[in-house]
mmCIF file of C-alpha atoms and ligand atoms in Angstrom:
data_model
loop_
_atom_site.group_PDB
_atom_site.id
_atom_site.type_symbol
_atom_site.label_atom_id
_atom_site.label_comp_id
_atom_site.label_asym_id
_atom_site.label_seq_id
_atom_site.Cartn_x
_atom_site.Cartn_y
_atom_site.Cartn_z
ATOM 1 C CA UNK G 1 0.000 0.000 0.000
ATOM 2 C CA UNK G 2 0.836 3.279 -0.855
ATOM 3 C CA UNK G 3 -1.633 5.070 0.125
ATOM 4 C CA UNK G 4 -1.824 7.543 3.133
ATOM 5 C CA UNK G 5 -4.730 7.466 5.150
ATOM 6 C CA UNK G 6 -7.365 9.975 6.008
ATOM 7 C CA UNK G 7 -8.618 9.465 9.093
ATOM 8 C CA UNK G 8 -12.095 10.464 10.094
ATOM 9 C CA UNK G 9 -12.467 8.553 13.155
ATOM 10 C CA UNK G 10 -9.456 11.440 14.283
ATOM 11 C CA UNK G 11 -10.774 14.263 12.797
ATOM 12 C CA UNK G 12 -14.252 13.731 14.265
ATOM 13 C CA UNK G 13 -12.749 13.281 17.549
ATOM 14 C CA UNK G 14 -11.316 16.765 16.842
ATOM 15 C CA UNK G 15 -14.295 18.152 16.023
ATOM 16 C CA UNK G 16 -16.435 16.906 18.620
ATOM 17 C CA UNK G 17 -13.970 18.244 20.971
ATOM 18 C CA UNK G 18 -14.891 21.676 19.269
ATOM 19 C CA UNK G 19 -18.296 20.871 19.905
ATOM 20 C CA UNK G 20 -18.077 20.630 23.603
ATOM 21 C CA UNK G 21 -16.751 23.945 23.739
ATOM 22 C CA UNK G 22 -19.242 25.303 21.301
ATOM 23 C CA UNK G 23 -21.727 23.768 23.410
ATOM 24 C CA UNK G 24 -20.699 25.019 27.201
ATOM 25 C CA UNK G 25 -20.559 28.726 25.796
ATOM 26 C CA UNK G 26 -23.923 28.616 24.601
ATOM 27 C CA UNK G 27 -25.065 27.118 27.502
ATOM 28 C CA UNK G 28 -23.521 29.758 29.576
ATOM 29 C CA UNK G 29 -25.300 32.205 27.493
ATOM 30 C CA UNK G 30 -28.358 30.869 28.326
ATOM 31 C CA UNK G 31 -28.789 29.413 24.762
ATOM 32 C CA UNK G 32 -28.698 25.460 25.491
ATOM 33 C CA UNK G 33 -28.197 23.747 22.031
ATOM 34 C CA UNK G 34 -31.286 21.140 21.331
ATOM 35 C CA UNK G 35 -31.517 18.853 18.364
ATOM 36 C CA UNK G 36 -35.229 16.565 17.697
ATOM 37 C CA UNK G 37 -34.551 13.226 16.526
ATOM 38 C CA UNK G 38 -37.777 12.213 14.766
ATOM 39 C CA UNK G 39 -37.781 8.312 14.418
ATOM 40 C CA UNK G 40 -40.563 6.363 12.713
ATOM 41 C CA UNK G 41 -40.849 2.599 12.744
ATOM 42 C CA UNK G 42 -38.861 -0.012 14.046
ATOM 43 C CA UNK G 43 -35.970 -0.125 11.472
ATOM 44 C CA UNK G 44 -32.841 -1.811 13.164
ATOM 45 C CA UNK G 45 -30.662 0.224 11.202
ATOM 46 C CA UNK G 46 -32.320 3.907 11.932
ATOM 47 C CA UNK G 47 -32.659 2.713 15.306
ATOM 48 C CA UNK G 48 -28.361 2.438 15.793
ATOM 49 C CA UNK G 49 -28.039 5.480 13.477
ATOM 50 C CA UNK G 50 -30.508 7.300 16.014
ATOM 51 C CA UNK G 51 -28.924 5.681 18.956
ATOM 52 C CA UNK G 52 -25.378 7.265 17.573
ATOM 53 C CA UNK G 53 -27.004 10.780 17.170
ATOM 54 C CA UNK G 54 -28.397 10.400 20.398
ATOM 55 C CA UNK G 55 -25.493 9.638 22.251
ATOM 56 C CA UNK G 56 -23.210 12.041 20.265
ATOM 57 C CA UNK G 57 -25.573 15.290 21.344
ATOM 58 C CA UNK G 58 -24.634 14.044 24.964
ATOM 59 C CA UNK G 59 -21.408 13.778 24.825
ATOM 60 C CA UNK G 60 -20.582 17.045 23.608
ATOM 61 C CA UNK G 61 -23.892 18.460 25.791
ATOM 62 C CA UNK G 62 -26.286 18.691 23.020
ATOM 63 C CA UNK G 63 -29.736 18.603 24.875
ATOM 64 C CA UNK G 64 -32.076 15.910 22.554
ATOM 65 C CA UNK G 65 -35.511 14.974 22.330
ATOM 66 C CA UNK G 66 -36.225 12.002 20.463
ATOM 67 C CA UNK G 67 -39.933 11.402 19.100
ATOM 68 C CA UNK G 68 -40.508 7.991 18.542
ATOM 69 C CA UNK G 69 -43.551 6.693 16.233
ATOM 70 C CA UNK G 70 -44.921 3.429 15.574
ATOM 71 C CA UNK G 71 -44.455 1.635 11.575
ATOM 72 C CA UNK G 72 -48.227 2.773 11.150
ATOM 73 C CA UNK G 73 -48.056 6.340 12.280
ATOM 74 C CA UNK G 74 -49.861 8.659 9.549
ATOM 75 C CA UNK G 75 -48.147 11.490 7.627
ATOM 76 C CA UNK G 76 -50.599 14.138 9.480
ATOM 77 C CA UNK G 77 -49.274 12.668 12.911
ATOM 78 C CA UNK G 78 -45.585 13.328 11.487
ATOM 79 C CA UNK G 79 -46.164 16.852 10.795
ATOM 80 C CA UNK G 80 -47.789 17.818 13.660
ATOM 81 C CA UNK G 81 -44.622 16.417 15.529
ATOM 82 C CA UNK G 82 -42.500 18.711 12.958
ATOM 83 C CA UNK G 83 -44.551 21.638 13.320
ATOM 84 C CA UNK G 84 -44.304 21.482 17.232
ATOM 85 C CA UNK G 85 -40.748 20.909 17.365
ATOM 86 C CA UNK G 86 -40.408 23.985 14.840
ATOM 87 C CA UNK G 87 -41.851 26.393 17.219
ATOM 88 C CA UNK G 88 -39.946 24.510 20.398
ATOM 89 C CA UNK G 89 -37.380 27.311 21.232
ATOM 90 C CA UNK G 90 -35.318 24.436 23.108
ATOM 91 C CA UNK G 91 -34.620 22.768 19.882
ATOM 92 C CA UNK G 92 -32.677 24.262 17.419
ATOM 93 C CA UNK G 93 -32.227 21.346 15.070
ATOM 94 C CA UNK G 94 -34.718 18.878 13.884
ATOM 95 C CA UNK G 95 -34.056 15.393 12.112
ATOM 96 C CA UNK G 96 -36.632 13.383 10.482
ATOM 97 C CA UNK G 97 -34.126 10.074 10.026
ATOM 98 C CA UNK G 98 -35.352 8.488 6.667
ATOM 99 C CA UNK G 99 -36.315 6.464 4.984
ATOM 100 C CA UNK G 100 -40.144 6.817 6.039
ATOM 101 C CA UNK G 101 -42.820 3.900 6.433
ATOM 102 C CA UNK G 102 -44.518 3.941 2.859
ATOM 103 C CA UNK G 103 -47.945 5.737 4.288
ATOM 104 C CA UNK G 104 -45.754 9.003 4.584
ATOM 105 C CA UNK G 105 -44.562 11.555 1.767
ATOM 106 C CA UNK G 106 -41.171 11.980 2.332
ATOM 107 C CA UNK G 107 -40.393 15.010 0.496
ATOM 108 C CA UNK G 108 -43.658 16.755 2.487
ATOM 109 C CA UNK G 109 -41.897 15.616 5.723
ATOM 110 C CA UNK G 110 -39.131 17.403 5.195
ATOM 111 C CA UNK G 111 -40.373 20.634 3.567
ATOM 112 C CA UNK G 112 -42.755 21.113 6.663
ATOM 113 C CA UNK G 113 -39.086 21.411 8.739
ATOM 114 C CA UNK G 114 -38.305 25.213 9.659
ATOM 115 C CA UNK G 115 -34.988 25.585 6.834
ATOM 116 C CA UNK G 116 -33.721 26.840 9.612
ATOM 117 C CA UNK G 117 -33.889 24.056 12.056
ATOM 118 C CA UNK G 118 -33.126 21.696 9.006
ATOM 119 C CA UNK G 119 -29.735 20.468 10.058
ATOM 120 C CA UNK G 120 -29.616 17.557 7.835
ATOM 121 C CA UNK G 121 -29.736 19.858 4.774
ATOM 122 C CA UNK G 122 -32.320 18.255 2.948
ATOM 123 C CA UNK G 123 -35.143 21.437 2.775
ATOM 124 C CA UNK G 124 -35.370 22.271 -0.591
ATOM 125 C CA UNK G 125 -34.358 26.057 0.677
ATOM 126 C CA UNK G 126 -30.991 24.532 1.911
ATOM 127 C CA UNK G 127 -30.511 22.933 -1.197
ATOM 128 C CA UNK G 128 -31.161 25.869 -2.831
ATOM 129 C CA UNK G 129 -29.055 27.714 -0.935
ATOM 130 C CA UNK G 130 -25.952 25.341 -1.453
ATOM 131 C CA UNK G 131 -27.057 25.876 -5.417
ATOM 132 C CA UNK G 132 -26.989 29.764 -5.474
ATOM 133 C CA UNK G 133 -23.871 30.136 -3.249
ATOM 134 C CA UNK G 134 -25.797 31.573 -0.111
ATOM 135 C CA UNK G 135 -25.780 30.320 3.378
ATOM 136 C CA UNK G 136 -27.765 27.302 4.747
ATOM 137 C CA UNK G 137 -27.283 23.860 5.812
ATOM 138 C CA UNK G 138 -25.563 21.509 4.062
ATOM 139 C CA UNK G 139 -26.205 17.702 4.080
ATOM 140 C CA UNK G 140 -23.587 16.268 6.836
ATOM 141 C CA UNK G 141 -21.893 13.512 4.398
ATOM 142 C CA UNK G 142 -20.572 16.062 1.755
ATOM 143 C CA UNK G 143 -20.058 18.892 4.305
ATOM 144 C CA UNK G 144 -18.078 16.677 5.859
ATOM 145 C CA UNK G 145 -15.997 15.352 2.765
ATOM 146 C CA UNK G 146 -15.128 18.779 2.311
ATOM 147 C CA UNK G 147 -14.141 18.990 5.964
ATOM 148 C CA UNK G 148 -11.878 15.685 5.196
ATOM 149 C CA UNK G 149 -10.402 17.933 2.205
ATOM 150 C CA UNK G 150 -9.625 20.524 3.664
ATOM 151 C CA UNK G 151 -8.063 19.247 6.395
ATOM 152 C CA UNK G 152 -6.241 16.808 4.355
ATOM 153 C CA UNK G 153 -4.605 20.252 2.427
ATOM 154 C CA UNK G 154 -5.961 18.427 -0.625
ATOM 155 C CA UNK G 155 -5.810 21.338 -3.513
ATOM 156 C CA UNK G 156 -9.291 21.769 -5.109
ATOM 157 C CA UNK G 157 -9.201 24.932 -7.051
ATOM 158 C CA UNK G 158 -8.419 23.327 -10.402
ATOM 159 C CA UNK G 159 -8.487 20.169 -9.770
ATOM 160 C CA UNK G 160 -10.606 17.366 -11.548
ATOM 161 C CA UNK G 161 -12.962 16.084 -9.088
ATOM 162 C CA UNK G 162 -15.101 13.302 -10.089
ATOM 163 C CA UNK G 163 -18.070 12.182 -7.981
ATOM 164 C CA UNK G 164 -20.158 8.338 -8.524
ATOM 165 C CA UNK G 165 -23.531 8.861 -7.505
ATOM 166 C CA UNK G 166 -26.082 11.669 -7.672
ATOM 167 C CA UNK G 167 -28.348 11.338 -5.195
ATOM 168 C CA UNK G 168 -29.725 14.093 -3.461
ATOM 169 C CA UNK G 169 -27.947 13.621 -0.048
ATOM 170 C CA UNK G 170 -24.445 12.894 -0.879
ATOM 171 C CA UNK G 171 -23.867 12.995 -4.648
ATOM 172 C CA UNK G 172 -25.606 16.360 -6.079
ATOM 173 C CA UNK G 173 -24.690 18.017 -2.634
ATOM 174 C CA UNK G 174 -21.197 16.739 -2.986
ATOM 175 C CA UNK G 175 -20.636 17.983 -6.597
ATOM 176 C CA UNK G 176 -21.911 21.652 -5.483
ATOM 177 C CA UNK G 177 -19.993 22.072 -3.328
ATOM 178 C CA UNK G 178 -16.438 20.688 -4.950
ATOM 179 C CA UNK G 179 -17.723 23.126 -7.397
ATOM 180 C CA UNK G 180 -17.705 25.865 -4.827
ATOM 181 C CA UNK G 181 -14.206 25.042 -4.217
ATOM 182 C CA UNK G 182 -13.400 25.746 -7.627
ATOM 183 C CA UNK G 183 -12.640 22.447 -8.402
ATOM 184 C CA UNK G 184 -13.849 21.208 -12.058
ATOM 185 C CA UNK G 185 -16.784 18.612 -11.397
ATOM 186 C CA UNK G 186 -18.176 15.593 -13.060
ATOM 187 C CA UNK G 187 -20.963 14.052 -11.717
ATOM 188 C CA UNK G 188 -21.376 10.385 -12.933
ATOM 189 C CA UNK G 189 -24.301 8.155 -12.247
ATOM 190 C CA UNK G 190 -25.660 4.473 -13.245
ATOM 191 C CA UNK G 191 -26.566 5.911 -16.944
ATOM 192 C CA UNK G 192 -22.669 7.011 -17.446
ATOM 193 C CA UNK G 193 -20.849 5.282 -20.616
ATOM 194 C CA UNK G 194 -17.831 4.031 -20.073
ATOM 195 C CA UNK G 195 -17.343 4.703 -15.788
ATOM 196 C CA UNK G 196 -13.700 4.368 -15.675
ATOM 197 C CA UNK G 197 -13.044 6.783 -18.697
ATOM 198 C CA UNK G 198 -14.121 9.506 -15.593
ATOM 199 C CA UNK G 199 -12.779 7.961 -12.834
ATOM 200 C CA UNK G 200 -9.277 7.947 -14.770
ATOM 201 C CA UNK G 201 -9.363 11.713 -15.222
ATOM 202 C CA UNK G 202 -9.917 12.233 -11.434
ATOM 203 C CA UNK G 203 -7.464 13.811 -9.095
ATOM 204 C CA UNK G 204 -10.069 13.745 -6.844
ATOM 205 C CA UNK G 205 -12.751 10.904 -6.795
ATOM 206 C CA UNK G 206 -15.367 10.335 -4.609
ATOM 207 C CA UNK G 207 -17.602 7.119 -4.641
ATOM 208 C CA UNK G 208 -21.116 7.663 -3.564
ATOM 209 C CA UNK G 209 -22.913 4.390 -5.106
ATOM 210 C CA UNK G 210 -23.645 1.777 -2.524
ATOM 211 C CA UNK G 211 -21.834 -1.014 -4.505
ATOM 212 C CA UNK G 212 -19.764 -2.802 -2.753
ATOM 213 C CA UNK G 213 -15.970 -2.777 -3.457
ATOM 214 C CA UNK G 214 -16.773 -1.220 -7.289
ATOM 215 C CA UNK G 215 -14.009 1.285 -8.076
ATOM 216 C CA UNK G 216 -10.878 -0.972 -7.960
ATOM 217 C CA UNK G 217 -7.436 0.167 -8.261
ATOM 218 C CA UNK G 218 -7.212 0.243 -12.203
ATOM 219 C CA UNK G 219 -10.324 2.797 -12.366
ATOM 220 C CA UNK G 220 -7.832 4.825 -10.319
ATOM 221 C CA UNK G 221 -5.666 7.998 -11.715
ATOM 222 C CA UNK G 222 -1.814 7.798 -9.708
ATOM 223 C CA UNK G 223 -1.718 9.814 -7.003
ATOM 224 C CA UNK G 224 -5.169 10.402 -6.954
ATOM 225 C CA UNK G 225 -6.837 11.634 -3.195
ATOM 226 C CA UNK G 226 -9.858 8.654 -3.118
ATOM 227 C CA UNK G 227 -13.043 9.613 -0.476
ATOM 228 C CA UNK G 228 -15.026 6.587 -0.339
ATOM 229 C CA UNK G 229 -18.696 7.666 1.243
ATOM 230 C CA UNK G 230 -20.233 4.040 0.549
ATOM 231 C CA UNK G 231 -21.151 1.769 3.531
ATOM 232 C CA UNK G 232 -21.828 -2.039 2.279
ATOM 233 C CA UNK G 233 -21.597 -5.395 3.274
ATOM 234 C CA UNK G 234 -19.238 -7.502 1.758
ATOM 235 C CA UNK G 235 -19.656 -11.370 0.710
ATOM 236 C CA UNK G 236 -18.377 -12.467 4.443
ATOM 237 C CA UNK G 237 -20.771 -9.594 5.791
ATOM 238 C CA UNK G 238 -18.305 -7.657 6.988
ATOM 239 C CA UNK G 239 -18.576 -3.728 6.517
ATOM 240 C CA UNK G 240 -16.828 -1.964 3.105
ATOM 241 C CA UNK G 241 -17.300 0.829 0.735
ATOM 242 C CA UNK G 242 -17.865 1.231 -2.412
ATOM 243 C CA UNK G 243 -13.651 1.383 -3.337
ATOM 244 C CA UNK G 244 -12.139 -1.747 -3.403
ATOM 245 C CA UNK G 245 -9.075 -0.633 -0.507
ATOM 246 C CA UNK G 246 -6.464 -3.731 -1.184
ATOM 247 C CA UNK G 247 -5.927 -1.983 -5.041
ATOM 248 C CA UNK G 248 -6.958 1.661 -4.941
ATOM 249 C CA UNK G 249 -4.553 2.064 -2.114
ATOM 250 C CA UNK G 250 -2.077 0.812 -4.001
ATOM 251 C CA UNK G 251 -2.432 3.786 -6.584
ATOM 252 C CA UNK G 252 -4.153 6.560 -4.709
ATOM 253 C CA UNK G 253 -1.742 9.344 -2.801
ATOM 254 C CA UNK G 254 -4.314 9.201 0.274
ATOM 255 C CA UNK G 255 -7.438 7.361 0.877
ATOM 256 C CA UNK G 256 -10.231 7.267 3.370
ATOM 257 C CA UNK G 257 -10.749 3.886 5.251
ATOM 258 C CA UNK G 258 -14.290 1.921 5.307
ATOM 259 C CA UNK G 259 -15.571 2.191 8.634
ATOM 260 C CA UNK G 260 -13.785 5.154 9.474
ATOM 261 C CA UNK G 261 -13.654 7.105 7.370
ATOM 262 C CA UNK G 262 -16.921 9.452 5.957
ATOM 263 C CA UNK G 263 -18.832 7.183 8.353
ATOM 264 C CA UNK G 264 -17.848 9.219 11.387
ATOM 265 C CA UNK G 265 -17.557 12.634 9.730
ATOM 266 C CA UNK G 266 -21.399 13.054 9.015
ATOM 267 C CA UNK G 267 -21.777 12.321 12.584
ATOM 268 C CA UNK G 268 -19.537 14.952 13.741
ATOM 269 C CA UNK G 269 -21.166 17.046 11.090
ATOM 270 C CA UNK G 270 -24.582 16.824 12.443
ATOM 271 C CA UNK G 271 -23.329 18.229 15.394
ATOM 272 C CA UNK G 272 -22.042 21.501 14.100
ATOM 273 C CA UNK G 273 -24.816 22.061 12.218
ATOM 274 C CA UNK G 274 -26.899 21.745 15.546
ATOM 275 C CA UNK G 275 -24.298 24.206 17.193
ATOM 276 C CA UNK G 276 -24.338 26.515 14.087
ATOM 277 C CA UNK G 277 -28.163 26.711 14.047
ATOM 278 C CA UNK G 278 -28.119 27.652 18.028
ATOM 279 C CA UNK G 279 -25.419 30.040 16.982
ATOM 280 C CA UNK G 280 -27.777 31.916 14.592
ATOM 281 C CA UNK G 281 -30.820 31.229 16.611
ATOM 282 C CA UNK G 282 -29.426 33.049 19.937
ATOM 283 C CA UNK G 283 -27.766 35.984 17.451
ATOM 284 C CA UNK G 284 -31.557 36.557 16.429
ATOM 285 C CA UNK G 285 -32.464 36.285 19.967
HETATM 286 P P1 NDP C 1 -28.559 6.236 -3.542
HETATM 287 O O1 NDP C 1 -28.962 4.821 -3.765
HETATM 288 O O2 NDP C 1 -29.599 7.255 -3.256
HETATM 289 O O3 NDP C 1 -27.748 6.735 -4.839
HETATM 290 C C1 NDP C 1 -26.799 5.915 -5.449
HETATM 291 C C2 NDP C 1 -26.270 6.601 -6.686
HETATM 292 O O4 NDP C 1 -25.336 5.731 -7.301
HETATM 293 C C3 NDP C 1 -27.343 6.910 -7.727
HETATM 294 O O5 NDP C 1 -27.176 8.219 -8.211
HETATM 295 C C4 NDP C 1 -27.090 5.876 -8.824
HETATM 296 O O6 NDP C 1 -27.359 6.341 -10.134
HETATM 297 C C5 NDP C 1 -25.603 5.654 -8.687
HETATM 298 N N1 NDP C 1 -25.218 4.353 -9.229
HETATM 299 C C6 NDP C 1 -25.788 3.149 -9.002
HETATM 300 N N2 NDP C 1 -25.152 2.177 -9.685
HETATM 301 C C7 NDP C 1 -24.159 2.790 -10.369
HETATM 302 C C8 NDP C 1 -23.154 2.333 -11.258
HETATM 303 N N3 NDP C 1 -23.043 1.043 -11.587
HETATM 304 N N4 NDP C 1 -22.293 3.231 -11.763
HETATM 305 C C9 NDP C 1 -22.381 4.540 -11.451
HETATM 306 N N5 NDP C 1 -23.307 5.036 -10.594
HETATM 307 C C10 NDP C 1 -24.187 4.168 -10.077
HETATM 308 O O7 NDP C 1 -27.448 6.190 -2.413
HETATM 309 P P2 NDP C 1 -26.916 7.324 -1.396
HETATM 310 O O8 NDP C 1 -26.371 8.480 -2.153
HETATM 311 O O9 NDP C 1 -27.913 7.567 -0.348
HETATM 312 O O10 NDP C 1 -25.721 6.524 -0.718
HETATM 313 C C11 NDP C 1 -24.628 6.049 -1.463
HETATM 314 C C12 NDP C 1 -23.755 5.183 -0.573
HETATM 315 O O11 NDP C 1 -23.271 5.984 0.479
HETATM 316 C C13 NDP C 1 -24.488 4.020 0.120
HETATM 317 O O12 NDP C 1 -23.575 2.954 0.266
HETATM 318 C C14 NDP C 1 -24.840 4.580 1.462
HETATM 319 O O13 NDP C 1 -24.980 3.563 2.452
HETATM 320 C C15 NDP C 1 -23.638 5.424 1.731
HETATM 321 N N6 NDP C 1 -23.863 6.522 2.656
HETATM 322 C C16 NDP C 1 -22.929 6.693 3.616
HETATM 323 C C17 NDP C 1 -23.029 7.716 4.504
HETATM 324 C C18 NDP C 1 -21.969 7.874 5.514
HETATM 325 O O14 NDP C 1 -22.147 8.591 6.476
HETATM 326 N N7 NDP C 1 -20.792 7.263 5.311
HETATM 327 C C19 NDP C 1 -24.170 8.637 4.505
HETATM 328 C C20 NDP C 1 -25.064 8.440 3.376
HETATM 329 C C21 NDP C 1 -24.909 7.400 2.510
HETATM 330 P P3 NDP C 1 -28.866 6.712 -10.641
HETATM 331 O O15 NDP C 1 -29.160 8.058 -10.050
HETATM 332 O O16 NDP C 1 -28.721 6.756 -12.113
HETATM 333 O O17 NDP C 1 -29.757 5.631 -10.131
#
């Protein structure tokens, strides 16, 4: 291997150390940070994701509220939750985790959130926002990419950054903001001729697919920085990305494990979207 790693197990660490800081001096300005976790159904996976979020907010002394709903709760009951927690002034951010039992609209879920207790990013407003250049949140997984980035001293004005996938939490997001950076962005998806043509050109590629082990070493430009957001199982079950490790480490200049890598970044991220909401929320105050 080749390879250096970037670590986001460390750099989370970091920033939830930040966090706790963040956190006391609101506090002791009377503004105590709150996130809402909105959970519906009894998904095992939401229910460890939650469980994370949950635990983060109190380590770095986040007050949360979860709001848990049965599989068959209606949409109406959903909003009403929302529409409290939007007026709630001890709750500053509000998370509807996803995906939603069938009955409920997703997309109406989420626009009923106040854009600016959306901390996840997803509020059309935010997105819109990211679009025209102009503040809001942005989704935790690409914020935190570019947090990797940065960090890393990785060079993006210029650069060729490719990103696989376009979905609208980590892909689209992703490829804004790269292109914010002044990086030059191509955005590749399951309709894209010829994958590796892109993924050759890339001095910075990030995988955003959910295909296990996909981008392998020879899809891989020398030297290239590699940000692998995918979680997956592999055959023996075991946890991976979407980049094959073994053989893109063997070509990339720096790489980010699978788990810890993004995985632990969009945690961190949530929180500083919490604190930065609180932040603007006690300003208005
Ligand atoms: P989606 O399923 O919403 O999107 C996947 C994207 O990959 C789509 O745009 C799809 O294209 C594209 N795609 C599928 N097959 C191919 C292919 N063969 N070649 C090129 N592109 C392809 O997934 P998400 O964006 O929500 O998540 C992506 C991965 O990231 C998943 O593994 C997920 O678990 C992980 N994830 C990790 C997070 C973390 O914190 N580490 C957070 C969020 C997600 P098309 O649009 O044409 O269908």
């Amino acid at each position: 291997m080749s390879a250096t790693i970037i670590d986001g197990a460390a750099l989370a660490a970091e920033i939830r150390q930040q966090c706790t800081q963040r956190a006391a001096a609101l506090t002791a300005r009377g503004h105590r940070p709150g996130l809402a976790v909105v959970l519906v159904g009894d998904s095992q996976a939401s229910a460890v994701y939650v469980r994370h979020k949950i635990n983060d907010c109190a380590q770095v002394g986040i007050h949360s509220e979860l709001v848990q709903l049965p599989a068959h709760t209606d949409e109406q009951t959903v909003l009403d939750h929302v529409r409290r927690l939007n007026e709630a002034p001890d709750i500053h951010g509000i998370l509807v985790q996803l995906p939603l039992p069938d009955q409920i609209a997703e997309r109406r879920v989420i626009e009923t959130i106040s854009p600016a207790k959306d901390v996840d990013g997803f509020h059309v407003a935010n997105a819109g926002a990211l679009m025209t250049g102009q503040r809001g949140f942005a989704p935790c997984t690409p914020y935190g990419v570019m947090h990797m980035l940065a960090h890393a001293g990785v060079e993006l004005a210029g650069a060729e950054a490719v990103v696989v996938g376009r979905s609208n939490i980590v892909g689209k997001p992703q490829a804004m903001m790269l292109l914010a950076a002044d990086a030059t962005v191509t955005l590749c998806h399951s309709r894209t001729r010829d994958l590796a043509e892109h993924t050759r050109r890339a001095d910075v590629l990030i995988a955003a697919v959910g295909r296990a082990k996909m981008i392998t070493g020879d899809m891989i430009k020398p030297g290239a920085v590699v940000v692998d957001v995918g979680m997956n199982r592999d055959e023996n079950g075991r946890l991976c990305g979407d980049v094959d490790f073994e053989s893109a480490a063997a070509v990339a200049s720096r790489i980010t494990p699978v788990p810890g890598g993004v995985g632990p970044m969009t945690r961190a991220m949530l929180l500083v979207n919490t604190l930065n909401a609180t932040e603007i929320a006690a300003g208005a105050a």
